[in-house]
mmCIF file of C-alpha atoms in Angstrom:
data_model
loop_
_atom_site.group_PDB
_atom_site.id
_atom_site.type_symbol
_atom_site.label_atom_id
_atom_site.label_comp_id
_atom_site.label_asym_id
_atom_site.label_seq_id
_atom_site.Cartn_x
_atom_site.Cartn_y
_atom_site.Cartn_z
ATOM 1 C CA MET A 1 -30.014 31.777 45.930
ATOM 2 C CA ASN A 2 -31.336 34.314 48.523
ATOM 3 C CA ARG A 3 -31.644 37.992 47.948
ATOM 4 C CA VAL A 4 -28.121 38.922 49.495
ATOM 5 C CA GLN A 5 -26.571 36.447 47.141
ATOM 6 C CA ARG A 6 -28.333 37.860 44.188
ATOM 7 C CA ARG A 7 -27.437 41.666 45.352
ATOM 8 C CA GLN A 8 -23.832 40.245 45.858
ATOM 9 C CA GLN A 9 -23.853 38.599 42.441
ATOM 10 C CA ALA A 10 -25.210 42.161 40.975
ATOM 11 C CA LYS A 11 -22.377 44.080 42.298
ATOM 12 C CA SER A 12 -19.531 41.713 41.143
ATOM 13 C CA PRO A 13 -16.899 42.559 38.578
ATOM 14 C CA LEU A 14 -18.269 42.523 34.676
ATOM 15 C CA VAL A 15 -16.177 39.544 34.027
ATOM 16 C CA ALA A 16 -17.189 37.623 37.038
ATOM 17 C CA ARG A 17 -20.855 38.131 35.632
ATOM 18 C CA TRP A 18 -19.600 37.045 31.935
ATOM 19 C CA THR A 19 -18.417 33.751 33.489
ATOM 20 C CA ARG A 20 -21.664 32.942 35.295
ATOM 21 C CA ARG A 21 -23.551 33.686 32.195
ATOM 22 C CA TRP A 22 -21.072 31.415 30.060
ATOM 23 C CA VAL A 23 -21.688 28.884 32.699
ATOM 24 C CA ARG A 24 -25.237 28.811 32.806
ATOM 25 C CA ALA A 25 -25.513 28.725 29.053
ATOM 26 C CA TYR A 26 -23.425 25.346 28.699
ATOM 27 C CA THR A 27 -24.952 23.505 31.589
ATOM 28 C CA ALA A 28 -28.584 24.184 30.189
ATOM 29 C CA SER A 29 -28.889 21.083 28.709
ATOM 30 C CA LEU A 30 -27.436 19.117 31.650
ATOM 31 C CA GLU A 31 -29.389 16.975 34.198
ATOM 32 C CA THR A 32 -30.124 18.851 37.676
ATOM 33 C CA THR A 33 -27.181 17.361 39.743
ATOM 34 C CA ARG A 34 -24.484 17.812 37.312
ATOM 35 C CA ARG A 35 -25.674 21.164 36.100
ATOM 36 C CA GLU A 36 -26.130 22.735 39.677
ATOM 37 C CA ALA A 37 -22.767 21.003 41.040
ATOM 38 C CA ARG A 38 -20.770 22.920 38.275
ATOM 39 C CA ARG A 39 -22.621 26.399 38.511
ATOM 40 C CA ALA A 40 -21.766 26.045 42.393
ATOM 41 C CA GLU A 41 -18.001 25.210 41.737
ATOM 42 C CA ILE A 42 -17.538 28.049 39.529
ATOM 43 C CA GLU A 43 -19.239 30.316 41.641
ATOM 44 C CA SER A 44 -17.033 29.483 44.137
ATOM 45 C CA ASP A 45 -14.006 29.452 42.077
ATOM 46 C CA VAL A 46 -14.995 33.029 41.137
ATOM 47 C CA TRP A 47 -15.695 34.366 44.556
ATOM 48 C CA GLU A 48 -12.207 32.792 45.797
ATOM 49 C CA HIS A 49 -10.334 34.428 42.959
ATOM 50 C CA LEU A 50 -11.819 37.958 43.653
ATOM 51 C CA ALA A 51 -11.201 37.502 47.477
ATOM 52 C CA ASP A 52 -7.613 36.452 46.814
ATOM 53 C CA ALA A 53 -6.914 39.073 44.376
ATOM 54 C CA ARG A 54 -8.381 41.881 46.983
ATOM 55 C CA ALA A 55 -6.182 40.207 49.717
ATOM 56 C CA GLU A 56 -2.985 40.425 47.642
ATOM 57 C CA GLY A 57 -3.864 43.925 46.637
ATOM 58 C CA GLN A 58 -3.905 43.319 42.752
ATOM 59 C CA ARG A 59 -5.729 45.920 40.422
ATOM 60 C CA PRO A 60 -9.069 45.614 39.738
ATOM 61 C CA VAL A 61 -8.470 45.874 35.878
ATOM 62 C CA VAL A 62 -5.576 42.936 36.130
ATOM 63 C CA THR A 63 -8.079 40.799 38.135
ATOM 64 C CA GLN A 64 -10.415 41.311 35.570
ATOM 65 C CA LEU A 65 -7.896 40.200 32.647
ATOM 66 C CA VAL A 66 -6.862 37.371 34.373
ATOM 67 C CA MET A 67 -10.346 36.249 35.134
ATOM 68 C CA LEU A 68 -11.189 36.965 31.334
ATOM 69 C CA SER A 69 -8.304 34.807 30.377
ATOM 70 C CA ARG A 70 -9.382 31.825 32.483
ATOM 71 C CA LEU A 71 -12.694 32.281 30.901
ATOM 72 C CA VAL A 72 -12.190 32.585 27.246
ATOM 73 C CA VAL A 73 -8.990 29.881 27.413
ATOM 74 C CA GLY A 74 -11.235 27.324 29.129
ATOM 75 C CA ILE A 75 -14.140 27.494 26.793
ATOM 76 C CA PRO A 76 -13.198 24.617 24.445
ATOM 77 C CA ALA A 77 -12.748 22.819 27.500
ATOM 78 C CA ASP A 78 -16.033 23.595 28.997
ATOM 79 C CA VAL A 79 -17.679 22.579 25.434
ATOM 80 C CA VAL A 80 -16.082 19.187 25.735
ATOM 81 C CA TRP A 81 -17.067 18.431 28.959
ATOM 82 C CA CYS A 82 -20.498 19.527 28.656
ATOM 83 C CA ARG A 83 -20.856 17.230 25.420
ATOM 84 C CA ARG A 84 -19.377 14.119 27.402
ATOM 85 C CA THR A 85 -21.411 14.821 30.505
ATOM 86 C CA PHE A 86 -24.702 15.116 28.590
ATOM 87 C CA ARG A 87 -23.956 12.042 26.501
ATOM 88 C CA ALA A 88 -23.150 10.063 29.809
ATOM 89 C CA SER A 89 -26.243 11.432 31.136
ATOM 90 C CA MET A 90 -28.306 10.036 28.576
ATOM 91 C CA ALA A 91 -27.669 6.522 30.187
ATOM 92 C CA ASP A 92 -28.946 8.261 33.773
ATOM 93 C CA ALA A 93 -32.257 7.306 35.110
ATOM 94 C CA GLU A 94 -33.819 10.756 34.830
ATOM 95 C CA MET A 95 -33.131 10.929 30.923
ATOM 96 C CA LYS A 96 -34.732 7.307 30.593
ATOM 97 C CA GLN A 97 -37.518 8.487 32.348
ATOM 98 C CA ARG A 98 -38.033 11.586 30.142
ATOM 99 C CA ARG A 99 -37.653 9.489 27.014
ATOM 100 C CA ARG A 100 -40.512 7.083 28.457
ATOM 101 C CA GLN A 101 -42.604 10.087 28.909
ATOM 102 C CA ALA A 102 -42.066 11.602 25.555
ATOM 103 C CA VAL A 103 -42.869 8.212 23.764
ATOM 104 C CA ALA A 104 -46.494 7.818 26.035
ATOM 105 C CA PHE A 105 -47.057 11.304 24.974
ATOM 106 C CA VAL A 106 -46.612 10.539 21.193
ATOM 107 C CA CYS A 107 -48.184 7.247 21.419
ATOM 108 C CA ALA A 108 -51.625 8.989 23.009
ATOM 109 C CA VAL A 109 -51.306 11.530 20.371
ATOM 110 C CA VAL A 110 -50.601 8.937 17.659
ATOM 111 C CA VAL A 111 -54.074 7.039 18.909
ATOM 112 C CA PHE A 112 -55.854 10.221 19.084
ATOM 113 C CA VAL A 113 -55.167 10.922 15.473
ATOM 114 C CA ASP A 114 -56.224 7.403 14.423
ATOM 115 C CA LEU A 115 -59.509 7.465 16.263
ATOM 116 C CA LEU A 116 -60.269 11.032 14.620
ATOM 117 C CA ILE A 117 -59.728 9.449 10.980
ATOM 118 C CA LEU A 118 -61.321 6.273 11.940
ATOM 119 C CA SER A 119 -64.433 8.189 13.218
ATOM 120 C CA THR A 120 -64.422 10.538 9.980
ATOM 121 C CA PHE A 121 -64.148 7.381 7.710
ATOM 122 C CA GLU A 122 -66.874 6.007 9.711
ATOM 123 C CA SER A 123 -69.394 8.456 9.719
ATOM 124 C CA SER A 124 -69.004 9.103 6.199
ATOM 125 C CA SER A 125 -70.158 5.840 5.256
ATOM 126 C CA ARG A 126 -73.541 6.130 7.358
ATOM 127 C CA VAL A 127 -75.137 9.129 6.258
ATOM 128 C CA ASP A 128 -78.592 7.838 6.361
ATOM 129 C CA SER A 129 -78.782 8.543 10.076
ATOM 130 C CA ILE A 130 -78.177 12.182 11.616
ATOM 131 C CA TRP A 131 -77.464 10.726 15.108
ATOM 132 C CA TRP A 132 -75.057 8.228 13.615
ATOM 133 C CA VAL A 133 -73.222 11.186 11.991
ATOM 134 C CA LEU A 134 -73.088 13.110 15.064
ATOM 135 C CA ALA A 135 -72.282 10.093 17.523
ATOM 136 C CA MET A 136 -69.362 8.479 15.567
ATOM 137 C CA PRO A 137 -67.072 11.478 15.405
ATOM 138 C CA ILE A 138 -67.674 12.898 18.907
ATOM 139 C CA GLY A 139 -67.283 9.418 20.659
ATOM 140 C CA PRO A 140 -63.750 8.629 19.582
ATOM 141 C CA VAL A 141 -62.668 12.417 19.714
ATOM 142 C CA LEU A 142 -63.754 12.649 23.176
ATOM 143 C CA VAL A 143 -62.002 9.522 24.143
ATOM 144 C CA GLY A 144 -58.930 10.496 22.295
ATOM 145 C CA THR A 145 -58.876 14.119 24.073
ATOM 146 C CA ILE A 146 -59.232 12.491 27.520
ATOM 147 C CA GLY A 147 -56.325 9.991 26.504
ATOM 148 C CA VAL A 148 -53.985 12.635 25.663
ATOM 149 C CA VAL A 149 -54.819 15.199 28.435
ATOM 150 C CA ALA A 150 -54.668 12.431 30.949
ATOM 151 C CA THR A 151 -51.154 11.243 29.939
ATOM 152 C CA GLY A 152 -49.826 15.013 29.996
ATOM 153 C CA LEU A 153 -51.157 15.222 33.622
ATOM 154 C CA TRP A 154 -49.326 11.919 34.331
ATOM 155 C CA ILE A 155 -46.118 13.358 32.732
ATOM 156 C CA ARG A 156 -46.483 16.555 34.559
ATOM 157 C CA GLU A 157 -47.205 14.522 37.997
ATOM 158 C CA GLN A 158 -43.913 12.286 37.452
ATOM 159 C CA ARG A 159 -41.772 15.429 36.600
ATOM 160 C CA ARG A 160 -42.959 17.119 39.976
ATOM 161 C CA SER A 161 -42.267 14.040 41.911
ATOM 162 C CA THR A 162 -38.656 13.713 40.636
ATOM 163 C CA ALA A 163 -37.844 17.267 41.231
ATOM 164 C CA LEU A 164 -39.180 17.045 44.912
ATOM 165 C CA GLY A 165 -37.496 13.633 45.115
ATOM 166 C CA LYS A 166 -33.909 15.514 44.610
ATOM 167 C CA MET B 1 -5.847 8.902 19.940
ATOM 168 C CA ARG B 2 -7.443 7.478 23.005
ATOM 169 C CA ARG B 3 -4.943 7.276 26.107
ATOM 170 C CA LYS B 4 -4.667 4.498 28.136
ATOM 171 C CA ALA B 5 -6.695 3.836 30.868
ATOM 172 C CA GLY B 6 -5.216 5.646 34.250
ATOM 173 C CA ALA B 7 -2.424 7.527 32.209
ATOM 174 C CA LEU B 8 -2.084 10.845 33.347
ATOM 175 C CA VAL B 9 -1.705 14.294 31.288
ATOM 176 C CA PRO B 10 0.851 16.748 33.040
ATOM 177 C CA LEU B 11 -2.137 18.942 34.427
ATOM 178 C CA GLU B 12 -3.602 16.125 36.084
ATOM 179 C CA ALA B 13 -0.281 14.734 37.210
ATOM 180 C CA ALA B 14 0.635 18.113 38.537
ATOM 181 C CA ILE B 15 -2.940 18.518 40.515
ATOM 182 C CA ILE B 16 -2.187 15.436 42.246
ATOM 183 C CA THR B 17 1.263 16.358 43.027
ATOM 184 C CA ALA B 18 -0.238 19.424 44.478
ATOM 185 C CA GLY B 19 -2.807 17.916 46.327
ATOM 186 C CA LEU B 20 -0.435 15.320 48.123
ATOM 187 C CA ARG B 21 1.968 18.535 49.004
ATOM 188 C CA LEU B 22 -0.925 19.997 50.639
ATOM 189 C CA GLU B 23 -1.607 16.822 52.623
ATOM 190 C CA ARG B 24 1.961 16.963 53.543
ATOM 191 C CA GLU B 25 1.945 20.362 54.816
ATOM 192 C CA GLY B 26 -1.466 19.590 57.068
ATOM 193 C CA THR B 27 -4.097 20.753 54.260
ATOM 194 C CA ARG B 28 -5.924 17.341 53.414
ATOM 195 C CA GLU B 29 -8.343 18.714 51.555
ATOM 196 C CA PHE B 30 -8.272 21.662 48.904
ATOM 197 C CA HIS B 31 -10.481 23.304 46.379
ATOM 198 C CA GLY B 32 -10.422 24.217 42.676
ATOM 199 C CA PHE B 33 -8.938 27.729 43.177
ATOM 200 C CA ALA B 34 -6.522 26.744 45.825
ATOM 201 C CA ILE B 35 -4.913 24.116 43.379
ATOM 202 C CA ALA B 36 -4.876 26.550 40.524
ATOM 203 C CA LYS B 37 -3.016 28.968 42.865
ATOM 204 C CA ARG B 38 -0.811 26.407 44.095
ATOM 205 C CA LEU B 39 0.139 25.382 40.535
ATOM 206 C CA VAL B 40 1.249 28.845 39.772
ATOM 207 C CA SER B 41 3.372 29.103 43.164
ATOM 208 C CA GLY B 42 4.832 25.386 42.740
ATOM 209 C CA GLY B 43 5.951 26.561 39.000
ATOM 210 C CA ASP B 44 3.957 23.976 37.333
ATOM 211 C CA ALA B 45 1.950 26.880 35.325
ATOM 212 C CA ARG B 46 2.492 30.343 34.813
ATOM 213 C CA ALA B 47 -0.707 31.704 35.237
ATOM 214 C CA LEU B 48 -3.987 30.299 37.078
ATOM 215 C CA THR B 49 -5.394 27.441 35.158
ATOM 216 C CA SER B 50 -8.561 28.428 33.139
ATOM 217 C CA HIS B 51 -11.749 27.248 34.561
ATOM 218 C CA GLY B 52 -12.813 25.094 31.564
ATOM 219 C CA THR B 53 -9.457 23.215 31.710
ATOM 220 C CA LEU B 54 -9.018 23.048 35.683
ATOM 221 C CA TYR B 55 -12.555 21.588 36.333
ATOM 222 C CA LYS B 56 -12.612 19.395 33.438
ATOM 223 C CA ALA B 57 -9.510 17.590 34.888
ATOM 224 C CA LEU B 58 -10.693 17.411 38.306
ATOM 225 C CA ASP B 59 -13.715 15.754 37.163
ATOM 226 C CA ARG B 60 -11.996 13.124 34.845
ATOM 227 C CA LEU B 61 -9.556 12.514 38.222
ATOM 228 C CA GLU B 62 -12.660 12.074 40.292
ATOM 229 C CA THR B 63 -14.263 9.832 37.612
ATOM 230 C CA ALA B 64 -11.083 7.493 37.563
ATOM 231 C CA GLY B 65 -11.391 7.347 41.396
ATOM 232 C CA PHE B 66 -8.000 9.356 41.817
ATOM 233 C CA LEU B 67 -9.635 12.006 43.656
ATOM 234 C CA GLU B 68 -12.830 12.302 45.849
ATOM 235 C CA SER B 69 -15.001 15.130 46.432
ATOM 236 C CA THR B 70 -17.382 16.581 49.087
ATOM 237 C CA TRP B 71 -19.175 19.800 49.616
ATOM 238 C CA GLU B 72 -18.228 21.526 52.792
ATOM 239 C CA ASP B 73 -20.968 21.955 55.354
ATOM 240 C CA PRO B 74 -22.965 25.005 54.356
ATOM 241 C CA ALA B 75 -23.187 26.553 57.691
ATOM 242 C CA LEU B 76 -19.311 27.068 57.343
ATOM 243 C CA ALA B 77 -19.946 28.829 53.986
ATOM 244 C CA MET B 78 -22.482 31.209 55.247
ATOM 245 C CA ALA B 79 -20.358 31.937 58.460
ATOM 246 C CA ASP B 80 -17.765 32.930 56.142
ATOM 247 C CA GLY B 81 -19.909 34.862 53.921
ATOM 248 C CA ARG B 82 -18.859 33.125 50.795
ATOM 249 C CA PRO B 83 -20.170 30.186 48.411
ATOM 250 C CA ARG B 84 -19.866 26.418 49.579
ATOM 251 C CA ARG B 85 -16.731 24.920 48.351
ATOM 252 C CA ARG B 86 -16.164 21.554 46.694
ATOM 253 C CA LEU B 87 -13.234 20.050 48.544
ATOM 254 C CA TYR B 88 -11.196 17.458 46.872
ATOM 255 C CA ARG B 89 -8.609 14.880 48.401
ATOM 256 C CA VAL B 90 -6.126 12.741 46.474
ATOM 257 C CA THR B 91 -7.011 8.863 47.089
ATOM 258 C CA ALA B 92 -4.395 6.079 47.189
ATOM 259 C CA ALA B 93 -5.110 5.086 43.647
ATOM 260 C CA GLY B 94 -4.237 8.788 42.758
ATOM 261 C CA ALA B 95 -0.946 8.412 44.400
ATOM 262 C CA VAL B 96 -0.435 5.401 42.863
ATOM 263 C CA ALA B 97 -1.294 6.805 39.375
ATOM 264 C CA LEU B 98 0.981 9.396 39.694
ATOM 265 C CA THR B 99 4.134 7.228 41.071
ATOM 266 C CA ASN B 100 3.398 5.074 37.710
ATOM 267 C CA SER B 101 3.008 8.127 35.259
ATOM 268 C CA VAL B 102 6.167 9.920 36.782
ATOM 269 C CA ALA B 103 8.510 8.581 34.409
ATOM 270 C CA ASP B 104 6.362 9.492 31.709
ATOM 271 C CA VAL B 105 6.156 13.330 32.863
ATOM 272 C CA PRO B 106 7.733 15.666 30.421
ATOM 273 C CA THR B 107 10.573 17.944 31.990
ATOM 274 C CA HIS B 108 11.036 21.595 32.010
ATOM 275 C CA PRO B 109 13.022 22.215 28.644
ATOM 276 C CA SER B 110 15.468 24.822 30.355
ATOM 277 C CA THR B 111 15.611 23.648 33.952
ATOM 278 C CA GLY B 112 15.014 19.926 33.221
ATOM 279 C CA ARG B 113 13.034 19.793 36.193
ATOM 280 C CA ARG B 114 10.148 17.538 36.195
ATOM 281 C CA LEU B 115 6.618 19.203 35.788
ATOM 282 C CA ALA B 116 5.233 17.220 38.116
ATOM 283 C CA SER B 117 7.297 15.365 41.077
ATOM 284 C CA PRO B 118 5.901 13.764 44.115
#
């Protein structure tokens, strides 16, 4: 959205702004394409409604009341549509990728924690050598930390390339 | 209770009917607000259909293949100083679904007029 559009939106009637806020709220959890399409469509509807009301010489109060009614009466249908769309999108490739990334990150964290526990156990059984006591926990912790950081960076890179690809 | 595949509720039948009427009048594509206005002027609704109800119905019709949609050229919208419209068109399958559902569409209690007729 450019500055002109933002300024126009800020000047629009109160109910139009409420409508936009509601649409932003219930579409927040949807995947990008569906979210942006719904927001753009309602934005267009709001604009057309206001333009039509102005052309017909309708009083602003009446226009706002009609728009408020359209907003409020439609809330249950919005919620139902949003839930249905969200469930359908879980099968979508983007959501599958996000799940894979989340699983990879969790695995990396689990490996890290396991290495930490293992190194603590190992170091406690060889107290006769100070170097062993220092080396045992440091090695696995270092490997685990590198693994978690690398996985996080990979996930971030994947998301960036997904966003650019759209 | 789940409805039968391809069955239309009165609002959906009214949307397809209004879309076909617009097409006969030379307007092949329509956007959401235009259909809401048409429903009021055609007597199929007493007031403008709410956002949630209207766009949910349009979405369902498109998913079922009874409507198809495209986004208009952004340059056109920018030239008019308005947001881009999503334009819908009734498909052949939509016209058939309407014909099949006409017999099931309820009539207005006082006028006896069908709430949606081709």
